[in-house]
mmCIF file of C-alpha atoms and ligand atoms in Angstrom:
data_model
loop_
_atom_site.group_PDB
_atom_site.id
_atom_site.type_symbol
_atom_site.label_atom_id
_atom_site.label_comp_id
_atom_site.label_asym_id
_atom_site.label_seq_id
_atom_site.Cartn_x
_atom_site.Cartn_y
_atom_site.Cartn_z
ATOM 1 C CA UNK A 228 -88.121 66.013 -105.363
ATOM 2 C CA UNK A 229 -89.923 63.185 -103.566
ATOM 3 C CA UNK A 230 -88.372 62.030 -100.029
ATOM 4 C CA UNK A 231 -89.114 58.478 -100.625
ATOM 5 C CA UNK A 232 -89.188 56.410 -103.948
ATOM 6 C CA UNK A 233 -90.458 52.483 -103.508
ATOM 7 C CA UNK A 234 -89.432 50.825 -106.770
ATOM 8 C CA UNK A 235 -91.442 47.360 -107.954
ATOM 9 C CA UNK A 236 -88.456 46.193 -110.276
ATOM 10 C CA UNK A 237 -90.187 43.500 -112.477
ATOM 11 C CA UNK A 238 -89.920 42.242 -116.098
ATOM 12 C CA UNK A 239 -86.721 40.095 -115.620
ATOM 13 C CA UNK A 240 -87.517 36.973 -116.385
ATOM 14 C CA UNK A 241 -89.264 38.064 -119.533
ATOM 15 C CA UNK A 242 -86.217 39.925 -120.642
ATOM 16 C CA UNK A 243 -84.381 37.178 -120.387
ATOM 17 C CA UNK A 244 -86.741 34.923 -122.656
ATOM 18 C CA UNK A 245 -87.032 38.251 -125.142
ATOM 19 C CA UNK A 246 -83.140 37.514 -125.553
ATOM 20 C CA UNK A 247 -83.127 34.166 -125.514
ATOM 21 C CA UNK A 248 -81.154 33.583 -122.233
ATOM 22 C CA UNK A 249 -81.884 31.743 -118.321
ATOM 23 C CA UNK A 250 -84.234 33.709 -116.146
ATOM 24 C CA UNK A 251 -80.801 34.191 -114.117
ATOM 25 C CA UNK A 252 -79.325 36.070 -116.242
ATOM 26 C CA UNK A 253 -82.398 38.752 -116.326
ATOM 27 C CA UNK A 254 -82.045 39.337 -113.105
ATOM 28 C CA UNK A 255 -78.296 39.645 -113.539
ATOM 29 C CA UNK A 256 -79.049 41.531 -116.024
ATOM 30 C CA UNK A 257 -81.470 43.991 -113.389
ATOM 31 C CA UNK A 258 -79.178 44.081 -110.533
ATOM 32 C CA UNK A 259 -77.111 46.866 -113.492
ATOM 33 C CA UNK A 260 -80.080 48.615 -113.125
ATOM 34 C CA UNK A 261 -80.648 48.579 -109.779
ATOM 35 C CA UNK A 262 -76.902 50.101 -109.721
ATOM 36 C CA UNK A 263 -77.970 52.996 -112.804
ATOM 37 C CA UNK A 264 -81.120 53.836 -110.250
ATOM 38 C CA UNK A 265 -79.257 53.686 -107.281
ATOM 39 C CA UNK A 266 -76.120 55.985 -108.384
ATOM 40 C CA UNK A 267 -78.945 58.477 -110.305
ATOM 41 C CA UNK A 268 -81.023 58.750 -106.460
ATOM 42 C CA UNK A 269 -78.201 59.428 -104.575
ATOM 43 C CA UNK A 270 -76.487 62.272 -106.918
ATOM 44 C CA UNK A 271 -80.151 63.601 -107.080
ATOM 45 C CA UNK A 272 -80.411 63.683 -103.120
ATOM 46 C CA UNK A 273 -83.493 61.384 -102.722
ATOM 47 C CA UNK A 274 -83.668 59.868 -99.026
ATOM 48 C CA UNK A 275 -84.915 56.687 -99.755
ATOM 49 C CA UNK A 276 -85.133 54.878 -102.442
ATOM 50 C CA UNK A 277 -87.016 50.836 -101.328
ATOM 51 C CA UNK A 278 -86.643 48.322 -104.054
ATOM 52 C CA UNK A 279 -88.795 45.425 -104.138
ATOM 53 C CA UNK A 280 -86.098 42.401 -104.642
ATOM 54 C CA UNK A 281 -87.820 39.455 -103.012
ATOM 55 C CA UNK A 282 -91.191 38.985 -102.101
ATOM 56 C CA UNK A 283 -92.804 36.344 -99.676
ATOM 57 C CA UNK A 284 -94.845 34.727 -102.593
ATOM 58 C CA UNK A 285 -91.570 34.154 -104.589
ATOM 59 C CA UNK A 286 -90.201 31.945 -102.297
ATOM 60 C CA UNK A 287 -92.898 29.655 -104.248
ATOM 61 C CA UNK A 288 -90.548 30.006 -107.112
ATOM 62 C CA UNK A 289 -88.830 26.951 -108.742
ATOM 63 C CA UNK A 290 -85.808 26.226 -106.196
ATOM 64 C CA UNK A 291 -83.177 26.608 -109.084
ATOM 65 C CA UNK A 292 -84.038 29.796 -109.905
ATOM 66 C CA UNK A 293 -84.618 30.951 -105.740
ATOM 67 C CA UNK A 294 -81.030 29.735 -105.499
ATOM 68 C CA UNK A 295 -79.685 31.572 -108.568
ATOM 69 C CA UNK A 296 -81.212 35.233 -106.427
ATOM 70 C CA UNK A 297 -79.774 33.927 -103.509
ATOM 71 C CA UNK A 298 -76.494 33.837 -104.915
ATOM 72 C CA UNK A 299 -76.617 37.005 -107.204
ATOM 73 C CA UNK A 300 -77.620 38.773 -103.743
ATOM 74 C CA UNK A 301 -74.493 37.606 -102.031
ATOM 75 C CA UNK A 302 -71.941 38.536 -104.965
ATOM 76 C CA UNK A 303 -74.383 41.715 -105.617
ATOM 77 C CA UNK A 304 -73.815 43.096 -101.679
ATOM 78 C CA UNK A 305 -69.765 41.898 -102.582
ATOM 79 C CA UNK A 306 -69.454 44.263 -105.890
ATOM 80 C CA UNK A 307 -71.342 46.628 -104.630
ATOM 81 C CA UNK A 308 -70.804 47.758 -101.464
ATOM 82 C CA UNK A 309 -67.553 50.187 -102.487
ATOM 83 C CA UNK A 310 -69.982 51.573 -104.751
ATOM 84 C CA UNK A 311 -72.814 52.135 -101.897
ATOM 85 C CA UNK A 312 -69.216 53.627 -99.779
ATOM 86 C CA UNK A 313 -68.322 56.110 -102.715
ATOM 87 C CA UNK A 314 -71.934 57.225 -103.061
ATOM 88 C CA UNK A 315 -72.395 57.907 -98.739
ATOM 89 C CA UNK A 316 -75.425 55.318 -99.350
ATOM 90 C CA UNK A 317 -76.440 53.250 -95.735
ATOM 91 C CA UNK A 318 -78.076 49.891 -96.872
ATOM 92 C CA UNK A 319 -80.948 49.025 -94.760
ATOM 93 C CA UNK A 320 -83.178 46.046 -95.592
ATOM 94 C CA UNK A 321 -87.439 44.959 -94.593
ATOM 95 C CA UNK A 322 -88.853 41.522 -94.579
ATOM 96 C CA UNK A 323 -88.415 38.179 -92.507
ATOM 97 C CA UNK A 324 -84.846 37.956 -92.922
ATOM 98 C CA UNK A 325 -84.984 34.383 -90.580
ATOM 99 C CA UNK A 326 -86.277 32.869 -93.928
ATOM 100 C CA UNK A 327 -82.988 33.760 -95.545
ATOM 101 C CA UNK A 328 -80.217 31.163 -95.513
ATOM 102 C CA UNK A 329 -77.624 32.399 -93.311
ATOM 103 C CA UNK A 330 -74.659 33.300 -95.419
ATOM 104 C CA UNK A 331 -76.901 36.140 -97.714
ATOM 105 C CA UNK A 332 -78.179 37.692 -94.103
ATOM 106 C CA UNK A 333 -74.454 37.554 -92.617
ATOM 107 C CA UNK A 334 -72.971 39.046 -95.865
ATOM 108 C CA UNK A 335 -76.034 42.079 -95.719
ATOM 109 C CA UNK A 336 -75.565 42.709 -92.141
ATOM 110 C CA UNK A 337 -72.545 42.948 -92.539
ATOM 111 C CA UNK A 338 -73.137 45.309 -95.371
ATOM 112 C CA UNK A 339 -75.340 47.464 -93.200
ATOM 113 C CA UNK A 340 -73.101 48.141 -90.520
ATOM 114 C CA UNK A 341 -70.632 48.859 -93.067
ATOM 115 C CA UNK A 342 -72.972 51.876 -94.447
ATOM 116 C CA UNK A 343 -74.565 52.833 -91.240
ATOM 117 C CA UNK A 344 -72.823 55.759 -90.576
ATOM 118 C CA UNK A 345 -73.548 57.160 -94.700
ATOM 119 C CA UNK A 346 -75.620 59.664 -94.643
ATOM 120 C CA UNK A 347 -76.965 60.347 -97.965
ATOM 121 C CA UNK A 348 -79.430 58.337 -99.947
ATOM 122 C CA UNK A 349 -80.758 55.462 -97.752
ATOM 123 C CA UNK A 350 -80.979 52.432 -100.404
ATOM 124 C CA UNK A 351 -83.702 49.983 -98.209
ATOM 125 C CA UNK A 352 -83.878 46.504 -99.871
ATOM 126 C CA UNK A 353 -87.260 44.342 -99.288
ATOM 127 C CA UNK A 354 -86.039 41.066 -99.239
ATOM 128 C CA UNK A 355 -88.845 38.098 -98.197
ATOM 129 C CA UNK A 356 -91.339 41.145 -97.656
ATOM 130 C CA UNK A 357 -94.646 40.829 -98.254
ATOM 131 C CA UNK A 358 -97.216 43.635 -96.653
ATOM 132 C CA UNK A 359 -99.715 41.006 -95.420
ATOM 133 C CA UNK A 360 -97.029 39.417 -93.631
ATOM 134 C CA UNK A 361 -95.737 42.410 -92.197
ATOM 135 C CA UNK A 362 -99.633 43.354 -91.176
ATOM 136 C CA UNK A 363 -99.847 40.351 -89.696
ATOM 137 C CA UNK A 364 -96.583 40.816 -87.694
ATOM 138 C CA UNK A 365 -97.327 44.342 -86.156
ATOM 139 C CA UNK A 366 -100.896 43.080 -85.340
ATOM 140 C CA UNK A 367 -99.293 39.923 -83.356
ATOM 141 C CA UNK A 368 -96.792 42.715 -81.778
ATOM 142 C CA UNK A 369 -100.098 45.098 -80.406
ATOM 143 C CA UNK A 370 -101.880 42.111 -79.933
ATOM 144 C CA UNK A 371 -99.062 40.644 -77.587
ATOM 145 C CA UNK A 372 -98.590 44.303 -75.778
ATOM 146 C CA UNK A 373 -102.488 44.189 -74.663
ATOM 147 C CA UNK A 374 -102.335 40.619 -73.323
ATOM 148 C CA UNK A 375 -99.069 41.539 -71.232
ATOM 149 C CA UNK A 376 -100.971 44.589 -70.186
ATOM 150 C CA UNK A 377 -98.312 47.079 -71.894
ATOM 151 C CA UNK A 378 -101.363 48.916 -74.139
ATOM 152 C CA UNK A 379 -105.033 49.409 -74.098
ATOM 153 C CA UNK A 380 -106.806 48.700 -77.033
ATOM 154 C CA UNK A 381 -108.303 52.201 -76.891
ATOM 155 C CA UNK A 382 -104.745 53.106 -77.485
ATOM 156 C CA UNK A 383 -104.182 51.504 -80.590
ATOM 157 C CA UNK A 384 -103.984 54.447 -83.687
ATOM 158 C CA UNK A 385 -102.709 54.444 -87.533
ATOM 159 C CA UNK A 386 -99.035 55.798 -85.185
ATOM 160 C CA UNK A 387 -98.965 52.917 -83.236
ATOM 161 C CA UNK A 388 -99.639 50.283 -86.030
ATOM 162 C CA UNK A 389 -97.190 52.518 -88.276
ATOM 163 C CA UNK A 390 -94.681 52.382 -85.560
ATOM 164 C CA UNK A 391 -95.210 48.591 -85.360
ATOM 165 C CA UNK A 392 -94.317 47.988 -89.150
ATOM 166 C CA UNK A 393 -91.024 47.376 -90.228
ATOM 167 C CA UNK A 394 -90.531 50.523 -91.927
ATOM 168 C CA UNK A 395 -91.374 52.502 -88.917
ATOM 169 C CA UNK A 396 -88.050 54.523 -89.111
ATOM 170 C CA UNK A 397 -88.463 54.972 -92.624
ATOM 171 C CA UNK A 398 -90.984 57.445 -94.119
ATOM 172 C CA UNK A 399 -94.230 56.455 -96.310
ATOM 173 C CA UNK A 400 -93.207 56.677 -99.883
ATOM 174 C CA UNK A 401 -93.683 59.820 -102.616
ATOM 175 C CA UNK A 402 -93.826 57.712 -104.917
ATOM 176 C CA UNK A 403 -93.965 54.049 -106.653
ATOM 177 C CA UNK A 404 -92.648 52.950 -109.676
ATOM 178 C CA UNK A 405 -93.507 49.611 -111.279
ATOM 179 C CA UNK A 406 -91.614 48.355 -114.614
ATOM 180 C CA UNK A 407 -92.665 45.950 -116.812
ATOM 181 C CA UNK A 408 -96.311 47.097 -117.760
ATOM 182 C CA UNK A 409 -98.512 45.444 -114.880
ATOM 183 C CA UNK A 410 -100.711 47.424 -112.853
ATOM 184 C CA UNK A 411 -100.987 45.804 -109.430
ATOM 185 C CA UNK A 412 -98.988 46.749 -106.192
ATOM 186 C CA UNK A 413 -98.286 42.712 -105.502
ATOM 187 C CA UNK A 414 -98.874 42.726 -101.459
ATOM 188 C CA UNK A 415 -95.929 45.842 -101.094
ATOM 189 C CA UNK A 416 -95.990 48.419 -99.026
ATOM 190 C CA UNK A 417 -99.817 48.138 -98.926
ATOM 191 C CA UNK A 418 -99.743 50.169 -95.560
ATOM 192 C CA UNK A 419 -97.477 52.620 -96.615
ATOM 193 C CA UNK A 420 -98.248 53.350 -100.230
ATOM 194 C CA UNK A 421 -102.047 55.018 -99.061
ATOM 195 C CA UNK A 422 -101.570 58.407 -100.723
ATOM 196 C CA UNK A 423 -98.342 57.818 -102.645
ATOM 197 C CA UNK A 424 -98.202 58.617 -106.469
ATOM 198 C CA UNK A 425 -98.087 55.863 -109.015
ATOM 199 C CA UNK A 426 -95.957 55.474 -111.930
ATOM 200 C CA UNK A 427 -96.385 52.643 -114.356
ATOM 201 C CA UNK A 428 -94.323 52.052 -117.579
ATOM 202 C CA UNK A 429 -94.286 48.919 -120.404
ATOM 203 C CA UNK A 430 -90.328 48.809 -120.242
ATOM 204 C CA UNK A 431 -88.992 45.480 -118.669
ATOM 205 C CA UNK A 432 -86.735 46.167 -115.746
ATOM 206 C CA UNK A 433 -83.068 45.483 -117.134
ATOM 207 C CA UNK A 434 -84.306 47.738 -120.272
ATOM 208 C CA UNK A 435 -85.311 50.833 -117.274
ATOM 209 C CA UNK A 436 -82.752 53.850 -117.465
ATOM 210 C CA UNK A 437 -81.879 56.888 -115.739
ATOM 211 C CA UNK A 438 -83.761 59.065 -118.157
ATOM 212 C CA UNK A 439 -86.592 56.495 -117.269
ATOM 213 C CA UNK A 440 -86.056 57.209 -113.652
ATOM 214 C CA UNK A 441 -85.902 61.098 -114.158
ATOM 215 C CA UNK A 442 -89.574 60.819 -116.215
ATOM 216 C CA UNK A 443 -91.210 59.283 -113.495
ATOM 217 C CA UNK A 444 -89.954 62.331 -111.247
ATOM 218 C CA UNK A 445 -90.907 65.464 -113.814
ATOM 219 C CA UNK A 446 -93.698 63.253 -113.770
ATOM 220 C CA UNK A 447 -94.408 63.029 -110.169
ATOM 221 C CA UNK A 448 -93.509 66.905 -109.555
ATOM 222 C CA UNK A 449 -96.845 67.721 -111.875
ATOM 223 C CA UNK A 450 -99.350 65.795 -109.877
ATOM 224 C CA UNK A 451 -101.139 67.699 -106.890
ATOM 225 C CA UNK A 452 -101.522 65.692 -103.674
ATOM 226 C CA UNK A 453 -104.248 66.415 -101.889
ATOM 227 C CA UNK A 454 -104.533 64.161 -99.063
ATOM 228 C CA UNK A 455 -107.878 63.590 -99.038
ATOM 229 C CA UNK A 456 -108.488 67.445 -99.160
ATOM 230 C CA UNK A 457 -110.108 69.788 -102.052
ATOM 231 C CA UNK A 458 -107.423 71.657 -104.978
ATOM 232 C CA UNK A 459 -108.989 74.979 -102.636
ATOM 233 C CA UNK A 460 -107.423 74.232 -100.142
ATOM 234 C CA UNK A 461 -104.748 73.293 -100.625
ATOM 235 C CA UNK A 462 -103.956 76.611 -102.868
ATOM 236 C CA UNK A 463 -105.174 78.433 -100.065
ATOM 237 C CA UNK A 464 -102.983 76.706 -97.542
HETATM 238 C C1 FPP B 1747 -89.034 40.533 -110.996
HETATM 239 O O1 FPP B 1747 -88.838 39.997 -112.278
HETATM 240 C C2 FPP B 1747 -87.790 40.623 -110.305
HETATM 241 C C3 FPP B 1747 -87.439 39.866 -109.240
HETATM 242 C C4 FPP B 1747 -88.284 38.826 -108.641
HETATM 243 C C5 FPP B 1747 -86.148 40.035 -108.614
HETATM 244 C C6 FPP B 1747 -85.593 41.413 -108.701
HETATM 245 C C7 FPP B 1747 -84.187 41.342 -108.412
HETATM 246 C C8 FPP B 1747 -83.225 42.078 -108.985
HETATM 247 C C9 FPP B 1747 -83.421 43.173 -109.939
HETATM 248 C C10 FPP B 1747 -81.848 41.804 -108.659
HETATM 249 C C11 FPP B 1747 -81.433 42.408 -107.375
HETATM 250 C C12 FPP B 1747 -81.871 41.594 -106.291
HETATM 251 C C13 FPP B 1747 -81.261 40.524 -105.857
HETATM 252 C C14 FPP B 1747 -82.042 39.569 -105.017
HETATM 253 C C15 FPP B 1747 -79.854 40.254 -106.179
HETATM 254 P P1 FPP B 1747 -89.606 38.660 -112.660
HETATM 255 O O2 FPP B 1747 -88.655 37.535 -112.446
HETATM 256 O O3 FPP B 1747 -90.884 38.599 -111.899
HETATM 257 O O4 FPP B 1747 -89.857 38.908 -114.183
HETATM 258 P P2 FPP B 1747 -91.087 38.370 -115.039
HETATM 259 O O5 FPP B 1747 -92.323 38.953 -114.438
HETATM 260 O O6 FPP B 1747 -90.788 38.937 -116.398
HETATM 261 O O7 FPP B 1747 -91.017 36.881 -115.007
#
């Protein structure tokens, strides 16, 4: 079973034109699924599960449909936090949560310290995340700690600019799965995702099941990870 799972949950908005209804209602429509994924991790005993909810670039979206997230997020962390309670999930979140008006990041911090003490499935939501931007963060963060004389820059390694990133309590993710049937990563996890297994399907996000879910995992369990090393040695290891 993979540790981590990092979920690109796309495909919304054109569900919601394939059925004739507001690009709200898609995502309305994929926050059921997010539930369906969420419920399926945590019976299966994954350890993290990070879905990709809001990226830096959508805050480019039109302002109707930015508010229409905003709002689904706040009655979203309402509905379901019993639901993250019954299942022992701990909410945890990644991204520059200053850019969020303040009523979604009181209701999800709120949220979090609600869950913090769960200890089963860890359900981390990237909301205005975008890897660049995180990059760019840690690198101002290393950058600072040389100036103030805290760090050489002979000292600087992959754990210090992992420890730097805002998922440096979380570990790098098994695997990625990306709905809707395009094959980019779309500036997530770019650090992280190095040698994590990819898992693309043509099924829009509200249409993505359990079984779907499961797939991608018989799917992952076949592949051999090598790391950068030969199938040798890794059989003789
Ligand atoms: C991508 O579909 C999806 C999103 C930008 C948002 C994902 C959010 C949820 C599933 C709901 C849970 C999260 C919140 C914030 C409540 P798209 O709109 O890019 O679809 P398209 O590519 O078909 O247009």
């Amino acid at each position: 079973m993979p540790r981590h799972v990092a979920v690109i949950m796309d495909g919304n908005g054109r569900w919601a034109k394939q059925h004739g209804l507001a690009r709200a209602l898609g995502h309305k429509q994929g926050v059921n699924t997010l539930h369906e994924i969420t419920e399926t991790a945590a019976r299966l005993g994954i350890g993290y599960l990070t879905m990709y909810a809001f990226s830096t670039e959508n805050w480019n979206r039109p302002q109707d449909e930015i508010d229409a997230l905003m709002a689904l997020l706040v009655s979203t962390i309402a509905t379901e936090t019993p639901t993250l309670m019954k299942n022992n999930v701990r909410l945890l979140t990644i991204g520059d949560m200053q850019r969020l008006p303040q009523d979604v990041r009181t209701k999800i911090e709120n949220c979090k310290q609600q869950t913090a003490a769960n200890t089963g499935l860890n359900l981390v939501i990237a909301l205005s995340y975008s890897a660049r931007w995180e990059i760019t963060e840690a690198a101002r963060q290393l950058a600072t700690a040389v100036a103030n004389g805290q760090l050489l820059p002979q000292d600087i390694n992959e754990q210090r600019i992992s420890d730097a990133l805002t998922t440096h309590a979380i570990p790098d993710p098994d695997l990625l799965i990306r709905t809707s049937g395009e094959l980019r990563i779309s500036n997530f996890l770019l650090w992280q995702l190095a040698y994590s297994e990819l898992w693309f399907t043509d099924k829009l996000w509200p249409d993505f099941t359990a079984d779907d879910f499961c797939n991608a995992l018989r799917d992952y369990q076949k592949r051999e990870r090598r790391f950068g090393k030969t199938s040798e040695q890794l059989k003789n290891n």
